[in-house]
Coordinates of C-alpha atoms in Angstrom, one line a residue:
X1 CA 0.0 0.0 0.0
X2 CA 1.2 3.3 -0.5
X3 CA 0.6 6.6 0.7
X4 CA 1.7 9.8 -0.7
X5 CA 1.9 11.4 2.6
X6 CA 4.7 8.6 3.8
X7 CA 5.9 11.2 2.9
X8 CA 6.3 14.5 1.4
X9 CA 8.4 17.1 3.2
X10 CA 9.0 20.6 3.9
X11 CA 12.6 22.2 3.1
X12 CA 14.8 23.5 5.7
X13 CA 16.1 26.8 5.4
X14 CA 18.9 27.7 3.0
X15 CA 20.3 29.8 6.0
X16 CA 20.5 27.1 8.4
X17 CA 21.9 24.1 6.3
X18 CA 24.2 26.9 5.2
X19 CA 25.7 27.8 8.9
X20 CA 28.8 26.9 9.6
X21 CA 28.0 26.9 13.7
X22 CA 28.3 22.6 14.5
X23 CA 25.4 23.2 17.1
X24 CA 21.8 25.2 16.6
X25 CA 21.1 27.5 18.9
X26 CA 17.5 27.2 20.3
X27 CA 15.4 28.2 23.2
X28 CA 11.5 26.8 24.8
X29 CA 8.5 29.1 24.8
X30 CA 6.2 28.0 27.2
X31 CA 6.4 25.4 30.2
X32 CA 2.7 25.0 30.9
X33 CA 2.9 21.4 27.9
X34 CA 2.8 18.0 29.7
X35 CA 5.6 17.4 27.6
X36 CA 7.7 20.8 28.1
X37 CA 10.2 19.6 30.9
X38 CA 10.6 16.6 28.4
X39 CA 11.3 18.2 25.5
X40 CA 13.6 20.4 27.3
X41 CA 15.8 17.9 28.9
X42 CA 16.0 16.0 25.5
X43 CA 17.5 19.2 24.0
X44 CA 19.8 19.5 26.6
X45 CA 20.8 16.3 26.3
X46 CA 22.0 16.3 22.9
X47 CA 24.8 18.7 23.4
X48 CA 26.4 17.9 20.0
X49 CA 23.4 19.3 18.1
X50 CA 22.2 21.8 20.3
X51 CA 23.1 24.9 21.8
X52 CA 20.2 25.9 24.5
X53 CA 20.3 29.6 25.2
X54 CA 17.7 29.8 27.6
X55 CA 13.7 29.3 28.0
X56 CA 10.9 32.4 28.0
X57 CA 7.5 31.6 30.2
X58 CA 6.5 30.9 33.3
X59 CA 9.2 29.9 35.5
X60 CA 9.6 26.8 36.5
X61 CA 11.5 24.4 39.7
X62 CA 11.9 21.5 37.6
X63 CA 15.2 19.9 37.2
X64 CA 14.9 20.4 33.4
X65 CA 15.4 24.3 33.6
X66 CA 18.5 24.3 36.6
X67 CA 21.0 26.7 35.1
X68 CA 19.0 28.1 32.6
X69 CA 18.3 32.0 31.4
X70 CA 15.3 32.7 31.7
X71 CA 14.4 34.9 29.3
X72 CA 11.9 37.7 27.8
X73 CA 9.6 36.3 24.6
X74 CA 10.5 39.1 22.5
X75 CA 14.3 38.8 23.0
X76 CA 14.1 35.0 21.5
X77 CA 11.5 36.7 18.8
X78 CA 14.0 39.7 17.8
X79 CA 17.2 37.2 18.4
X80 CA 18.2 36.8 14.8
X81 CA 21.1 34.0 15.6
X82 CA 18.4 31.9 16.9
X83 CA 16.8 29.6 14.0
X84 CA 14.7 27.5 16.0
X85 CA 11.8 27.8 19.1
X86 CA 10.1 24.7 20.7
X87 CA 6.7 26.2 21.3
X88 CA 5.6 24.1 25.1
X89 CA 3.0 26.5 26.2
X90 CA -0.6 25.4 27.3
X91 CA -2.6 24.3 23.9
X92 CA -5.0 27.5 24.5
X93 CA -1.8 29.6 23.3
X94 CA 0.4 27.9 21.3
X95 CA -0.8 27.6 18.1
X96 CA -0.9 31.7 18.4
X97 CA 2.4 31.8 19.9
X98 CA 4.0 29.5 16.5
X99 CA 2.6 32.0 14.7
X100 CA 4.2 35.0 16.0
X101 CA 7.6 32.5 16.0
X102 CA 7.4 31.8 12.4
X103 CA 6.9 35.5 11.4
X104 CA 9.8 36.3 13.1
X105 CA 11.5 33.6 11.2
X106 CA 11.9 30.7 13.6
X107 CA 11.5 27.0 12.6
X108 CA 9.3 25.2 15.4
X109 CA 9.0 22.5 17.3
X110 CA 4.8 22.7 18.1
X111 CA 3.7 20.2 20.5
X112 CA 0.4 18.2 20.4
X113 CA -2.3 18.5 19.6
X114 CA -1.6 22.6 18.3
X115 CA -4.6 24.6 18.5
X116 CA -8.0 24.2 19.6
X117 CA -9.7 25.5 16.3
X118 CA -8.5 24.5 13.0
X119 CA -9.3 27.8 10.8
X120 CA -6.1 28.8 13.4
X121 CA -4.4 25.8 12.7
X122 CA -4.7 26.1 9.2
X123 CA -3.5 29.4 8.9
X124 CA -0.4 29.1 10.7
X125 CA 0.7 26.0 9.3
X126 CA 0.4 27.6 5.4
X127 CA 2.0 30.3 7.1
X128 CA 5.2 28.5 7.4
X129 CA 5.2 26.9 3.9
X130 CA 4.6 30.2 2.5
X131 CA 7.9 32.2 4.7
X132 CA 9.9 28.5 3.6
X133 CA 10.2 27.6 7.5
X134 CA 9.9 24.1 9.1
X135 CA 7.4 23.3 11.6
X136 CA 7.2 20.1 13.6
X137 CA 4.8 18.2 15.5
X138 CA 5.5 16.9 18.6
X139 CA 3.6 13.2 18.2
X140 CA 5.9 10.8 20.8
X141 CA 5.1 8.3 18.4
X142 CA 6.4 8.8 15.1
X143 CA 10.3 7.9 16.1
X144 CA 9.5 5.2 18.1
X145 CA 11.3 1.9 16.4
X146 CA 8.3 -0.4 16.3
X147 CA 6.0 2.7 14.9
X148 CA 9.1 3.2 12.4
X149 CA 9.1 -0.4 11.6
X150 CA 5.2 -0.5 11.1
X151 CA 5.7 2.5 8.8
X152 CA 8.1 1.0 6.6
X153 CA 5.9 -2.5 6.4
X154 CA 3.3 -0.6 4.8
X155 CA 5.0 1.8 2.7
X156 CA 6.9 -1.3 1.3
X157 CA 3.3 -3.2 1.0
X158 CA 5.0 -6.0 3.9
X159 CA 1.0 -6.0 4.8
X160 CA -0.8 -5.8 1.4
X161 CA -3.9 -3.5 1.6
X162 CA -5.1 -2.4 5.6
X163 CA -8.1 -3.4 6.1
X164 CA -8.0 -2.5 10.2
X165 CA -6.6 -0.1 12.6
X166 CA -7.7 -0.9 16.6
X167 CA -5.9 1.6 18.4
X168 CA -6.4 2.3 22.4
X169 CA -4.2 4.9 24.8
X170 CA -5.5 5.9 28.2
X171 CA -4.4 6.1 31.8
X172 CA -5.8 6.9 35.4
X173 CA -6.4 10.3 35.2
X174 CA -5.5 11.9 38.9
X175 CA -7.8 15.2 39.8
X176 CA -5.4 17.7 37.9
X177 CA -5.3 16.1 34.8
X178 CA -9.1 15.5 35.1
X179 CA -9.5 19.1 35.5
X180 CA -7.1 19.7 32.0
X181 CA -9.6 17.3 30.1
X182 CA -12.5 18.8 31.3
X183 CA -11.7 22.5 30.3
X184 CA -10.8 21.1 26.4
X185 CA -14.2 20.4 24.8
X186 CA -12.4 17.5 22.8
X187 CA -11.6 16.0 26.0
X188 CA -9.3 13.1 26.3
X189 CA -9.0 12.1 22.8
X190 CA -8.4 15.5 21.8
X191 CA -5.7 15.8 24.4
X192 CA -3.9 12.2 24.3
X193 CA -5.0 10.3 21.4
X194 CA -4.0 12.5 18.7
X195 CA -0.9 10.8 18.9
X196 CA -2.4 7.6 17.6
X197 CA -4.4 9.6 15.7
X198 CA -1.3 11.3 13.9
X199 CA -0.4 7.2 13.2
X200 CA -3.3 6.1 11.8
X201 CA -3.4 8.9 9.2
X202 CA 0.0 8.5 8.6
X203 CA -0.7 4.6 8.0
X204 CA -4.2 5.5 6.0
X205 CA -4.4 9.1 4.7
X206 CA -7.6 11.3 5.4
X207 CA -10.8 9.2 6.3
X208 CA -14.0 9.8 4.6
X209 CA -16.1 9.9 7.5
X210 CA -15.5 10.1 11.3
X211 CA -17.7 9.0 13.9
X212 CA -17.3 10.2 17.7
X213 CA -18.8 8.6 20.6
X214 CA -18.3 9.6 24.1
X215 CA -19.6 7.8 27.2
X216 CA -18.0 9.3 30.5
X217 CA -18.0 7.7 33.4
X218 CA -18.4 9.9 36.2
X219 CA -21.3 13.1 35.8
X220 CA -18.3 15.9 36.2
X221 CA -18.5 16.6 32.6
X222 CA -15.3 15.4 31.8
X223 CA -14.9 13.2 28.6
X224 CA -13.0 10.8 29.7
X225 CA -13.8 7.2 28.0
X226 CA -13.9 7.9 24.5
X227 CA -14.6 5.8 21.1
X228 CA -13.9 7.4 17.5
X229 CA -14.3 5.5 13.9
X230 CA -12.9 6.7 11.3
X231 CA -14.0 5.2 7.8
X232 CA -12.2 4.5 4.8
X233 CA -13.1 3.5 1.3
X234 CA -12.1 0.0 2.4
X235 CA -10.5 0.7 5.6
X236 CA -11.9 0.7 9.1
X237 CA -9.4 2.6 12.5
X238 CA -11.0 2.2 15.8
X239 CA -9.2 5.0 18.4
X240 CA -10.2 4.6 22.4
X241 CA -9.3 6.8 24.7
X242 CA -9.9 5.6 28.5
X243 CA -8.8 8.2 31.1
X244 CA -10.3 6.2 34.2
X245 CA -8.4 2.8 33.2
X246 CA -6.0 1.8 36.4
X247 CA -3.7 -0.5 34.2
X248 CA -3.6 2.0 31.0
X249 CA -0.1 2.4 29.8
X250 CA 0.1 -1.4 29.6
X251 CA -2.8 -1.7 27.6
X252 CA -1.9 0.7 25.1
X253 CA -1.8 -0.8 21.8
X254 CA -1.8 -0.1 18.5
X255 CA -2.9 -2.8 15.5
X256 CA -2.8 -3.3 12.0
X257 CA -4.7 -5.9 9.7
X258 CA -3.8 -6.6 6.1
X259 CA -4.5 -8.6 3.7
X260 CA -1.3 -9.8 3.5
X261 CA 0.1 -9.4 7.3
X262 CA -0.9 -8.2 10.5
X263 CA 1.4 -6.0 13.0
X264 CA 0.6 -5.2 16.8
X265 CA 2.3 -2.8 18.9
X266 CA 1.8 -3.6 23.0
X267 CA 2.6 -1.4 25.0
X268 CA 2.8 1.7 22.6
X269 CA 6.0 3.0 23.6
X270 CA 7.7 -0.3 24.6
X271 CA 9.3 -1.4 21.3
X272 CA 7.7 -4.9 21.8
X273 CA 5.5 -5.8 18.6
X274 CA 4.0 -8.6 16.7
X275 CA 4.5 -9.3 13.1
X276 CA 3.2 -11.8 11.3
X277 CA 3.5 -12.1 7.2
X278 CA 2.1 -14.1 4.4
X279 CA 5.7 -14.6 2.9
X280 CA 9.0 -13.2 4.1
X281 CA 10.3 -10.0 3.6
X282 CA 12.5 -7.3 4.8
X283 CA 14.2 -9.6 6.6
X284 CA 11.6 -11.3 8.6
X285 CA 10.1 -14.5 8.2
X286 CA 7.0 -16.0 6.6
X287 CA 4.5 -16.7 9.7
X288 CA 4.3 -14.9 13.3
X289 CA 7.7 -13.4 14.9
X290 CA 7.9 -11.8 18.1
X291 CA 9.8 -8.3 18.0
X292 CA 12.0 -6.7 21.1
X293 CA 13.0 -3.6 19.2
X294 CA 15.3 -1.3 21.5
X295 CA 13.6 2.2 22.5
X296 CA 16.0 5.1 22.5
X297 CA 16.5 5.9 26.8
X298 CA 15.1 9.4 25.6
X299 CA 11.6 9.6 25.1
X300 CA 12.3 12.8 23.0
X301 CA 15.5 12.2 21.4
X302 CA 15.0 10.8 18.2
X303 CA 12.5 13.5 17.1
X304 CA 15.1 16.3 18.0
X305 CA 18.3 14.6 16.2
X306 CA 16.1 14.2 13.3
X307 CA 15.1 17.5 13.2
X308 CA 18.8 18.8 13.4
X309 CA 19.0 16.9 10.2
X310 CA 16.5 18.7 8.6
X311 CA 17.5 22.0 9.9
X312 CA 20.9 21.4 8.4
X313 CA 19.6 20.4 4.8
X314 CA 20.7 16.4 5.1
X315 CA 17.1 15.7 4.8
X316 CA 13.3 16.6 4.4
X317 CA 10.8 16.0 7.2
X318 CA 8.6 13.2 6.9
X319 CA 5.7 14.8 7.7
X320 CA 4.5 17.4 5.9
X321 CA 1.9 20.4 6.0
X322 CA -1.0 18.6 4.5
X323 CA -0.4 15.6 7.1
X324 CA -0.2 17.6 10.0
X325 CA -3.3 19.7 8.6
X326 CA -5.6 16.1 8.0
X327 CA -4.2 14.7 11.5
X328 CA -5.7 17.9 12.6
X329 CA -9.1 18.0 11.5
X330 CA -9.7 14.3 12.1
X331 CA -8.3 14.9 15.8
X332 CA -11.5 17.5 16.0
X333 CA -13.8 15.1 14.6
X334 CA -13.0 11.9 16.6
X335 CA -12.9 14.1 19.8
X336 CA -16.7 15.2 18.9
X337 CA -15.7 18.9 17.6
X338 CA -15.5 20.5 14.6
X339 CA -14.3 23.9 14.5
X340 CA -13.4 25.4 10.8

């Protein structure tokens, strides 16, 4: 099967590839992401590729920031040595704060899920193809080995045609992350299962129709067990999201059903998968194998380093506006909302 979104690319900058600094310089906007003291100690951490010159936002005890500048927004906005920003602000803002970084000329890092309406969305991410800069999603999946591998099976056809995607991420949601959920009205699959979202399209392109269903389990108003279908010409994806589960991150899964092999990834992020083909190919035997693939110690790591390569001009991104823009929309649609 293949899918002209695995998968077009935006350019990096002439500028950048250009520079003759070894490291690129870049700073964090925003700590309020569930991801941003992540994000940050994986830049940190990859000295060799980059230099971190400080972060702007509200300060911050974690470990992640010891050391660090701290810094006013418009000096990393009017800083013209400084080619990239990792927008990790609360979701409310950042979409308008990747904005205001690309027009000062700044590639981005832009964490899930982006923006809460996609007319905003969509403007700033044809913003950045239109200045020539490079914006990046923050999905945790996409560098993961066994999400990598299950990307090249079905580029390559490993699988034949898909047929099924059953997806499911969740966790027990404690009182301040129920509190998070409730004030998006996507809700949980909004805020967490965009990132299976993100593979699904990636695996199947843009569904034709997307149905939302949303059964919470308490009466606080919080959307917190959550079923989406999204339909395909001859494709079905099932995407869960259960925020009351006790035992969630082990049941996070993510499978695939061909009609030529089948692949299933358990837990998400552990590297452990399930492969099982009509014939052998790349490598891997006719029949049912099981996979140990080994998971970068950095959660964050591989999406950074690959991004330094694209920054520098060694490559394009493999995920490109009209990806991000469909992952998107079909986030909205599954989590209930449609805002254009």
């Amino acid at each position: 099967m293949t899918r002209r979104t695995l998968l077009l690319a935006s350019f990096a900058t002439p500028a950048l590839a250009a520079a003759a600094s070894p490291r690129i310089r870049v700073a964090q906007l925003g700590t309020e992401h569930a991801h941003a003291s992540g994000k940050m100690q994986a830049l940190r951490s990859l000295t060799d590729l980059y230099e971190v010159v400080g972060v702007a936002g509200k300060q911050e005890n974690s470990a992640a920031y010891a050391g660090l500048p701290w810094l006013d927004e418009q000096d990393l906005l009017h800083d013209k040595n400084l080619p990239l920003l990792a927008i990790e602000t609360r979701i409310e803002d950042s979409c308008g704060k990747a904005l205001k970084a690309l027009r000062a000329g700044k590639n981005i890092h832009l964490d899930k899920p982006g923006a809460l309406a996609h007319a905003e969305f969509l403007a700033m991410r044809r913003e950045a193809e239109r200045l020539g800069l490079t914006v990046q999603m923050g999905y945790m999946l996409r560098y993961n080995p066994a999400f990598q591998l299950l990307f090249q099976a079905t580029r390559e056809g490993w699988l034949g045609d898909i047929l099924e995607i059953d997806a499911s991420i969740g966790k027990l949601a404690d009182i301040g992350t129920r509190k998070n959920i409730a004030a998006l009205a996507g809700g949980g699959m909004f805020e967490l299962a965009c990132h299976v979202i993100d593979a699904a399209v990636t695996l199947l392109g843009k569904p034709r129709t997307v149905h939302a269903i949303s059964t919470p389990t308490r009466d606080d108003g919080v959307k917190d067990n959550q079923l989406a279908v999204l339909e395909y010409a001859h494709a079905t994806a099932t995407i869960r999201c259960n925020h009351s589960d006790p035992f969630g991150g082990p049941h996070r899964r993510f499978a695939v059903v061909g009609t030529q092999g089948a692949m299933e990834i358990v837990p998400l992020e552990s590297g452990r998968a399930t492969l099982t083909l009509s014939r052998a190919l790349g490598g891997y035997k006719k029949g049912t194998q099981t996979l140990e693939l080994q998971v970068p110690k950095g959660r964050y790591d591989e999406e950074f380093i690959d991004f330094a390569k694209v920054l520098r001009g060694e490559k394009k991104l493999a995920w490109d506006a009209s990806h991000d823009i469909t992952v998107h929309e079909t986030v909205l649609r599954a989590a209930g909302i449609w805002q254009s």
